Structure formats: C-alpha cells, structure tokens
Short mmCIF file of C-alpha atoms in Angstrom, two decimals:
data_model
loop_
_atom_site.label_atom_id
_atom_site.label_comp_id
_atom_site.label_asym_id
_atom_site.label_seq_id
_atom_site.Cartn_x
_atom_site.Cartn_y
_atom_site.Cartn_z
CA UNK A 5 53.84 77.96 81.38
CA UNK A 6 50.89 80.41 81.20
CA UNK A 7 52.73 83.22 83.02
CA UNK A 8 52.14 87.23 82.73
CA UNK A 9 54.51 88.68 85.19
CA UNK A 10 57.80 87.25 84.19
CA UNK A 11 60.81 89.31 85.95
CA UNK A 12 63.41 88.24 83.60
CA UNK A 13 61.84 90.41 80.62
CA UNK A 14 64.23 93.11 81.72
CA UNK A 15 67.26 91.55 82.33
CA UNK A 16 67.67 90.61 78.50
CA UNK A 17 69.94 92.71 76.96
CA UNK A 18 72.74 94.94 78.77
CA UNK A 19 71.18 98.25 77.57
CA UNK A 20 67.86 97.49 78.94
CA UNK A 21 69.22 96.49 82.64
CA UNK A 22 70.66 99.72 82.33
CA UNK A 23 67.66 101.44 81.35
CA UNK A 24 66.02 99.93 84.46
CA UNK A 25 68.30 100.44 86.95
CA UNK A 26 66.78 101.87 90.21
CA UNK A 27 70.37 102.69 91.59
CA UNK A 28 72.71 105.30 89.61
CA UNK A 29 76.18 105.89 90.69
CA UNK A 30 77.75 109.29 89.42
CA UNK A 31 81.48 110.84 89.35
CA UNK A 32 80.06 114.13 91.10
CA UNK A 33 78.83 112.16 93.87
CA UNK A 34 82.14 110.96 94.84
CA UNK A 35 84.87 112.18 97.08
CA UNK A 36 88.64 111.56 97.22
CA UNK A 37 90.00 111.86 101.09
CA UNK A 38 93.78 112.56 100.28
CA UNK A 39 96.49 112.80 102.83
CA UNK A 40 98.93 115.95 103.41
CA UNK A 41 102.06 115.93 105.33
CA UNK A 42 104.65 118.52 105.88
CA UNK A 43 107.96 118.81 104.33
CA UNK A 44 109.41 118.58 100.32
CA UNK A 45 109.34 116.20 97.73
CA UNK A 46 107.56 113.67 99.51
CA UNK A 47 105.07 110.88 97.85
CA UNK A 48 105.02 108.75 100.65
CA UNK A 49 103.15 104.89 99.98
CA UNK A 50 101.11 103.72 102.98
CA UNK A 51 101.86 100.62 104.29
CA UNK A 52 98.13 99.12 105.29
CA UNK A 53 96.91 100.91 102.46
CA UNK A 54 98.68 99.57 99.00
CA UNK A 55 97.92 102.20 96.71
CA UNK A 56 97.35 105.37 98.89
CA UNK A 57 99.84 108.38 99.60
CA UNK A 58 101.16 110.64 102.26
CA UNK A 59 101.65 114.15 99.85
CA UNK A 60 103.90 117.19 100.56
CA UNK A 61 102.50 120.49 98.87
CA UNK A 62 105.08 120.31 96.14
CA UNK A 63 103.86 116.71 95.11
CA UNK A 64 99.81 117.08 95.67
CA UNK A 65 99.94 118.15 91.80
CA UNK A 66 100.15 114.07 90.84
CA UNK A 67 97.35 112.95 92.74
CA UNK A 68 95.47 115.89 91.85
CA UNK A 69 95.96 115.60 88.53
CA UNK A 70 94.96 112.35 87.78
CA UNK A 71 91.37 113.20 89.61
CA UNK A 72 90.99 115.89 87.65
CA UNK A 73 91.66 113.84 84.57
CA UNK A 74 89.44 111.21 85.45
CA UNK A 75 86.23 113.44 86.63
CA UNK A 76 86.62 113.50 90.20
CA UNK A 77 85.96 116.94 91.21
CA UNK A 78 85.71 116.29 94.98
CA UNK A 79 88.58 116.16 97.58
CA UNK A 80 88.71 115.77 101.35
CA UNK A 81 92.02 116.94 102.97
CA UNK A 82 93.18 115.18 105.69
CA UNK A 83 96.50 117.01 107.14
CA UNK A 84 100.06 115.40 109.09
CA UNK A 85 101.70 118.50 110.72
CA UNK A 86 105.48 118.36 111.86
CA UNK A 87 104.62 119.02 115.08
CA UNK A 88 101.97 117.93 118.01
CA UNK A 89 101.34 119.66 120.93
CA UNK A 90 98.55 118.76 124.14
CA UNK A 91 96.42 121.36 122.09
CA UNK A 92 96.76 120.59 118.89
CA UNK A 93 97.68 124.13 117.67
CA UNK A 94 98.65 123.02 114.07
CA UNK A 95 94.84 122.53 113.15
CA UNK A 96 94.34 126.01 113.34
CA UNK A 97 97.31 127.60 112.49
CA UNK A 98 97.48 129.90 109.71
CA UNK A 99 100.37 128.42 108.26
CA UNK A 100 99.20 124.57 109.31
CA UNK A 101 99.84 122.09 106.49
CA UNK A 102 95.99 122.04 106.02
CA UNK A 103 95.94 125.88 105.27
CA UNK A 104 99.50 125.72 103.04
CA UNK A 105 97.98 122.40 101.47
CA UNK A 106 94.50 124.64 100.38
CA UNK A 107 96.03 127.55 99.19
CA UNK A 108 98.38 125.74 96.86
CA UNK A 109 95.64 123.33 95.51
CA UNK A 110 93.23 126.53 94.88
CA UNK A 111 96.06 127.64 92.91
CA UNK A 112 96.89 125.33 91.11
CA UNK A 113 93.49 122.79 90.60
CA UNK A 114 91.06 125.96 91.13
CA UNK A 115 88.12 123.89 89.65
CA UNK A 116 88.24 121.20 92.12
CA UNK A 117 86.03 121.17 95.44
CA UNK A 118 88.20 121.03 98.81
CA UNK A 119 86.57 119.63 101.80
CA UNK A 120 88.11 119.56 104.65
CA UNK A 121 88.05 117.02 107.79
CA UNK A 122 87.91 119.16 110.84
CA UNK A 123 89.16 117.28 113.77
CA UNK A 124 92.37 117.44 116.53
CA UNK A 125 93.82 114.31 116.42
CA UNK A 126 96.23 114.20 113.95
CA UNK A 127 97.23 117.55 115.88
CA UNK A 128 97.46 116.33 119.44
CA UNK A 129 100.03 114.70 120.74
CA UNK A 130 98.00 111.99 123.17
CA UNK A 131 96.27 111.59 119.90
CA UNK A 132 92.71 112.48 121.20
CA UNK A 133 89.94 114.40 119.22
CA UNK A 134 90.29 117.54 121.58
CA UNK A 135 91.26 118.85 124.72
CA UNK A 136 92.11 116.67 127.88
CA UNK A 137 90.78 117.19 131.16
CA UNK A 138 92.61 114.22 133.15
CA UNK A 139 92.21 111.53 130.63
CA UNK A 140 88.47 112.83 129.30
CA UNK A 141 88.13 114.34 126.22
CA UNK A 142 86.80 117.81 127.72
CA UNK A 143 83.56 118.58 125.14
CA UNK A 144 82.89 122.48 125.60
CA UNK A 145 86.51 123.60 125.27
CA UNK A 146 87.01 121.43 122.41
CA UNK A 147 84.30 122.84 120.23
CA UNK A 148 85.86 126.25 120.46
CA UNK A 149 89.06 124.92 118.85
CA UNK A 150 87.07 123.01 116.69
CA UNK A 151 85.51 126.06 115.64
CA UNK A 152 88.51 128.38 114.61
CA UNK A 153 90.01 125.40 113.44
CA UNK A 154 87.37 125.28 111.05
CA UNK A 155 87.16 128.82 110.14
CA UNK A 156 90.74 129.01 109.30
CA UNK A 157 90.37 126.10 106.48
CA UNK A 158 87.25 128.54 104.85
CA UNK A 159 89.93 131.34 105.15
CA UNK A 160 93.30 129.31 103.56
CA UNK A 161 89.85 128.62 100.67
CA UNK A 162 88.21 125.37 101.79
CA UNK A 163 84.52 125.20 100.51
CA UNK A 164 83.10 122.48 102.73
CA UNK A 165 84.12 121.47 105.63
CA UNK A 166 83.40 118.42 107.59
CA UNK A 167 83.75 117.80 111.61
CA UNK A 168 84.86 114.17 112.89
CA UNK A 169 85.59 115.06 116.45
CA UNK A 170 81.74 113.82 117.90
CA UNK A 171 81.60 116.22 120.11
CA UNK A 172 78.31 117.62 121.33
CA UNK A 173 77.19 120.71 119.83
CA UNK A 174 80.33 121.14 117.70
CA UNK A 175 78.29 121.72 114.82
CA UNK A 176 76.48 124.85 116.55
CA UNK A 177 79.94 126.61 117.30
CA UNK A 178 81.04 126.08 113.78
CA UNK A 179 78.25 127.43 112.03
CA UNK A 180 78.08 130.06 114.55
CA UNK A 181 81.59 131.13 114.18
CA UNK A 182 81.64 130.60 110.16
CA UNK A 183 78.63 133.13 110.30
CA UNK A 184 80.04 135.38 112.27
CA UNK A 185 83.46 135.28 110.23
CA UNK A 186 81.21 135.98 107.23
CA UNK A 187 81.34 132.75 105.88
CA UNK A 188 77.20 132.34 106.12
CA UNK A 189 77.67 130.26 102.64
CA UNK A 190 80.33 127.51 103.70
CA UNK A 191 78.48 123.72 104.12
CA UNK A 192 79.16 121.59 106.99
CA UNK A 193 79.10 117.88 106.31
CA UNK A 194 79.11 116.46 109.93
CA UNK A 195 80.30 113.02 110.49
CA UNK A 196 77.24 113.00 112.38
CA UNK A 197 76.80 109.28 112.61
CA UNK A 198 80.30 107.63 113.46
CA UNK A 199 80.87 104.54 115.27
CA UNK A 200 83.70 103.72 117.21
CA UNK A 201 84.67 101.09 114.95
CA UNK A 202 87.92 98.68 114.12
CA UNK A 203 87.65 99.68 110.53
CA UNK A 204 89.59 102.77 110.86
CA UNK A 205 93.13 100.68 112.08
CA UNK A 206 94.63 101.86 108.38
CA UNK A 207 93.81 105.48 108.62
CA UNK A 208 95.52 105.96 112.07
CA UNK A 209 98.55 104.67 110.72
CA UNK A 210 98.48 106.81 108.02
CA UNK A 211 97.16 110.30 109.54
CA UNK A 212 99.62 109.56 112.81
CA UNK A 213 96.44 109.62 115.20
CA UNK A 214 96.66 106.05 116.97
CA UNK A 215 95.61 107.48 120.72
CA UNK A 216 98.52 107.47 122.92
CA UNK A 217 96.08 106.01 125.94
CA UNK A 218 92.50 104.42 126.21
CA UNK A 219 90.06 104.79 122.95
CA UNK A 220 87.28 106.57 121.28
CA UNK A 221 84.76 105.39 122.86
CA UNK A 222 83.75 108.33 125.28
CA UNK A 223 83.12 109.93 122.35
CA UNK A 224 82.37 107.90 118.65
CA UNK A 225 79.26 105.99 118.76
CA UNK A 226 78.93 101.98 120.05
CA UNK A 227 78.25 100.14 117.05
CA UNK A 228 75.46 98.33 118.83
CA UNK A 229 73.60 101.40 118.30
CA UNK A 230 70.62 101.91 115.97
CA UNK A 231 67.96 104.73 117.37
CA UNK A 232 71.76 107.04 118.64
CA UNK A 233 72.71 107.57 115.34
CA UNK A 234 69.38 108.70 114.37
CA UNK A 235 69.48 111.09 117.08
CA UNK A 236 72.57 112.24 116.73
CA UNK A 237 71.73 113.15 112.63
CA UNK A 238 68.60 114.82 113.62
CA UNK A 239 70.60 117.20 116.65
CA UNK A 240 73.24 117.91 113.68
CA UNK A 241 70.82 118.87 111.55
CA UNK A 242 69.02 121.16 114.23
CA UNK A 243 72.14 122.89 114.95
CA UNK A 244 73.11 123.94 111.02
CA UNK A 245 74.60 120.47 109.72
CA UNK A 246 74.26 120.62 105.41
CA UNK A 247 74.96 117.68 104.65
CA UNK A 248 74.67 114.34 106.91
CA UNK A 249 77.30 111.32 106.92
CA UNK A 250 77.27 107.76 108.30
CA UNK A 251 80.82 106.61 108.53
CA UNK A 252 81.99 103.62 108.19
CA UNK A 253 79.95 102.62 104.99
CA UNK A 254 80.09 98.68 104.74
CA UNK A 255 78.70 97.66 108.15
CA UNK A 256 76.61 100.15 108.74
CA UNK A 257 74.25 100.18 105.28
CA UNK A 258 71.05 99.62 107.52
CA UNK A 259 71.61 103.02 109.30
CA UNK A 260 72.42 104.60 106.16
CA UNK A 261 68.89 103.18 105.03
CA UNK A 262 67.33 105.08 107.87
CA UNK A 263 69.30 107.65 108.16
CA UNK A 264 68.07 108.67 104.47
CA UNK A 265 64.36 107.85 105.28
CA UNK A 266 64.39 109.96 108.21
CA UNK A 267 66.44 113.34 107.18
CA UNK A 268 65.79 115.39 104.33
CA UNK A 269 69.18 116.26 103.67
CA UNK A 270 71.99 115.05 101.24
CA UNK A 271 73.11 111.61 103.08
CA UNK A 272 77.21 110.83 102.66
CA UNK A 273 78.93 107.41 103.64
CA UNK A 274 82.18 106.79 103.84
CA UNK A 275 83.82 104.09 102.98
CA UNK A 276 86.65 104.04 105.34
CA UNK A 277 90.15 102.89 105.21
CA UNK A 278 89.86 98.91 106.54
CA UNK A 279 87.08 98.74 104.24
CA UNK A 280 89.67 100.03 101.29
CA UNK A 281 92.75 97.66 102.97
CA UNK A 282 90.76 94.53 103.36
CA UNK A 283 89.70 94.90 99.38
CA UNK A 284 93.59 95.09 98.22
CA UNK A 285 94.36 92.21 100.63
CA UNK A 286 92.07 89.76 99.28
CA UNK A 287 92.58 91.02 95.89
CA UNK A 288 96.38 90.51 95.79
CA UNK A 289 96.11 87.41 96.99
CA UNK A 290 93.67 86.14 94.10
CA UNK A 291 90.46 85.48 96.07
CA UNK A 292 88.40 88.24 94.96
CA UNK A 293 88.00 90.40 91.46
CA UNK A 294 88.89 93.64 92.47
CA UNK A 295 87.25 95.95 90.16
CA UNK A 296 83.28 93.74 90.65
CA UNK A 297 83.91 94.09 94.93
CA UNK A 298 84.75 97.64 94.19
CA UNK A 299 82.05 98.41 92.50
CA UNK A 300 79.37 95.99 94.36
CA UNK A 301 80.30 98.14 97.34
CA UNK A 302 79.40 101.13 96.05
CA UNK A 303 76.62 100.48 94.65
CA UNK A 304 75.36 98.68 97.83
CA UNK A 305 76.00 101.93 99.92
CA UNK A 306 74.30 103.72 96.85
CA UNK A 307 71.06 101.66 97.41
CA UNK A 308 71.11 101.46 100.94
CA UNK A 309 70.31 105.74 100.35
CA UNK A 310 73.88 107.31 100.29
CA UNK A 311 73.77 110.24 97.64
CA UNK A 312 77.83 111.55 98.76
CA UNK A 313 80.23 108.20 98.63
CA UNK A 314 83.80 109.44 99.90
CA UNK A 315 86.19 106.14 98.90
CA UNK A 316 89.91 105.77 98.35
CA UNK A 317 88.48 104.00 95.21
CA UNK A 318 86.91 107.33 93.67
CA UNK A 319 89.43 106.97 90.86
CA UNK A 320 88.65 103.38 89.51
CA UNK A 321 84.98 104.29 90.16
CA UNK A 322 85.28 107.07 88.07
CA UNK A 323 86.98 104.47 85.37
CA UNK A 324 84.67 101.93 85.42
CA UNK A 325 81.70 104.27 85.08
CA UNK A 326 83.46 105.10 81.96
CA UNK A 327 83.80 101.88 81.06
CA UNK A 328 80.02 101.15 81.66
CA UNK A 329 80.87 98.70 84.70
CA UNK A 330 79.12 100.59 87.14
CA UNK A 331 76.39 103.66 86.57
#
C-alpha cells in the first residue's frame, strides 16, 4: 500500500506513545476530599464508599500520612460536627471540627495544602445549604454565613477554600470579607458549575447532609443545562472566583470542555462520590479492572480540559503514575 500518512507510526513502542501524549496527568494536580468528624479514636469505614473514612483529629495522621508518602500534596476537608442547629453554627465556629481538624493537620503535615469545602449542610439540621425562610433556602442571609464561615477556615490556617452552597453572589461576600479580614491572598475555588445530580447519594451518607425535606434543586443546577453553567462560571469569575470547578466530573465532561474554552482560569472537576462507589461495585464483583477504569476516568476528565482533578482515587493515581500506568 503506497501510503504516507500512516497513524500507527507512533503507537509502536511504549516510550514513544508516551512521548506523544497530548494529555498529561500529574500528582500536583490532584486533590484528596477527606472526611472529619468529631470525637476520639475514630477511623470510621463508609458504607457506600468501600475504602473511604470518617477521621477524628487524633486519627487524621493515617490518612495523611499515606498522601504525603505517595505525593499527594492536596487535601479538601469536608467536616461532621456533633451538633446541628437551624443555623448551622458549627461551620463557623472557632472551635468547629473544621477549624480543630486545620490546626492539627498544619501542625502536624505543615507541607500539605488544605482546602476547604465551604458550605452549611453538614451543619444544619434540615440539612439545607443555608438559611430557611419557610422551606426556601433564603440566598442573601446565607452568603453572610457563608462568608464568616469561610473566613474562620483561613484563620484555623486553610489556604484555599472552596464554596458548594450555589448561592448567588456568595463568591462576592467571601472575597469581600477575606479582604477585609486581611486575607487578600487566600484562593477561592467555587463549585461554580454544580448540578443537582444523583451522583452525590454516597457523600450524603457519609457527610450526614441527606435534606430532611424537598431537594437541591432551588438551588444546584438542572443537569439539562448547558449555556447556565457557562454563565454561572463567568458571574464567579466576575465576582473574585480563582479557580473554576465543574462538579460532578463523569457526566458532565462536555461542560468541562467548554467551560475550559471559555474561562481563562485554572478549570477543577470533581469526581464525586457515586462516581467513586459505582467503580468499587463493579470492581468487586469482577466486571471491570479497577486500576484501567480508574485511570481511563481521569484521564478522560483530563482531556475533556480539567487541569485540578479532586478524586477519592488521588492515592492509586498517584501509584500508578509511578508505576507508568497513567501520566
């Protein structure tokens, strides 16, 4: 055959499809979301989510540790207080397991990176983002807690941190109040594009934040939506937003494609918790290979133009980049 062009020159050898590769996957870019609960001597499995922990203070040290040791320098806190109240009070509470959770970590793991999520709902007891006004999440109120809530993580020594609530104009308040708090420095990575979506069932059973009534749907985007989340990443951005993040990851890799062609900010994806129980599932039951889905994944929300991945998997990512699986 009298061909010039022949595509399969550079999938020869295993160091030349490397050489070529037009997506790259790196530990710095990922991000560990980690559980915190109150109490002692806890290391608490979660059920929906074979694998992942509920930590006390005393115990983060473990989990910690083994990031650490395999090159994940990135964390995202995610706190369980004791105690819920219409409010949520706890999320801004100097001595909230959040706070108590950062200072310890700082202490101990001081070259880690600590983001935290900003939001009320594992604080309120109907289990809402923020404040209720009859059963309606009541926006303006809300972003005020959201707000100090926020600038008491930078105080307990968060370095990032990261709004989920979806209210409107959230991200104004908090860079308002971090500035005025003297925190002009501190990043905000808004969860600026996030769907109301079934893949979060896991993570509400493990942060305590099921809603008591009714859903998120006032509030979180309808997944039917294309040209919303493009708005709502460019009013983010407007209003002080650093870093920009499309949540969930897997179903949504054609917004993260535009999303990163319209902005020009750092674009994050998460890959949320259904995503993360749906992998173990099929994997213990012998009807996937674990390690290529885990990695396939990434790499797909990689190419679609996430630069920020935050996965439960960030360990074995950072493994199999080791291992030359993934890179």
């Amino acid at each position: 055959m009298d061909m010039k062009i022949r595509p399969r020159r550079l999938r020869t050898k295993e160091t030349l499809r490397k050489m070529v590769r037009e997506t790259r996957v790196d530990k710095a870019s990922l991000i560990y979301p980690m559980f915190v609960i109150e109490g002692e001597g806890i290391r608490q499995e979660i059920p929906s989510m074979e694998g992942q922990y509920r930590y006390s203070v005393d115990k983060m040290s473990y989990e910690l540790e083994k990031l650490s040791q395999a090159g994940v320098s990135s964390v995202m806190l995610f706190g369980i207080p004791s105690e819920k109240d219409a409010c949520g009070s706890q999320a801004y509470a100097q001595d909230g397991i959040v706070q108590k959770a950062l200072r310890e970590a700082k202490r101990q793991f001081p070259n880690l990176y600590y983001i935290t999520d900003v939001c009320l709902c594992e604080y309120t007891s109907h289990g809402h983002c923020g404040l209720l006004k009859g059963d309606y999440v009541d926006n303006d109120p809300t972003v005020e807690l959201l707000a100090k809530t926020a600038v008491s993580h930078v105080q307990a020594g968060a370095d990032m941190v990261a709004p989920s609530d979806m209210m409107d104009g959230r991200i104004m308040g908090m860079r308002q109040a971090l500035d005025d708090n003297g925190f002009v420095e501190t990043p905000i990575m808004s969860y600026a594009v996030k769907y109301a979506s079934a893949f979060y069932g896991p993570f509400r059973e493990a942060a305590g934040s099921e809603p008591s009534f009714g859903d998120r749907k006032s509030y979180q985007m309808d997944f039917h939506n294309r040209k919303e989340g493009l708005k709502e990443a460019v009013l983010d951005i407007e209003e002080g937003a650093d870093i920009i993040m499309v949540k969930p990851a897997l179903s949504y890799l054609d917004i993260i494609r535009e999303v990163a062609d319209l902005v020009d900010v750092p674009v994050a994806a998460y890959s949320v918790s259904g995503e993360y129980a749906m992998v173990k599932a099929a994997a213990k039951m012998g009807y996937i290979d674990e390690a290529r889905i885990i990695c396939e994944m990434a790499v797909s929300t990689f190419r679609a133009g996430c630069g920020i991945y935050l996965t439960y998997f960030a360990k074995e990512l950072a493994n199999y980049i080791d291992e030359g699986r993934i890179g």
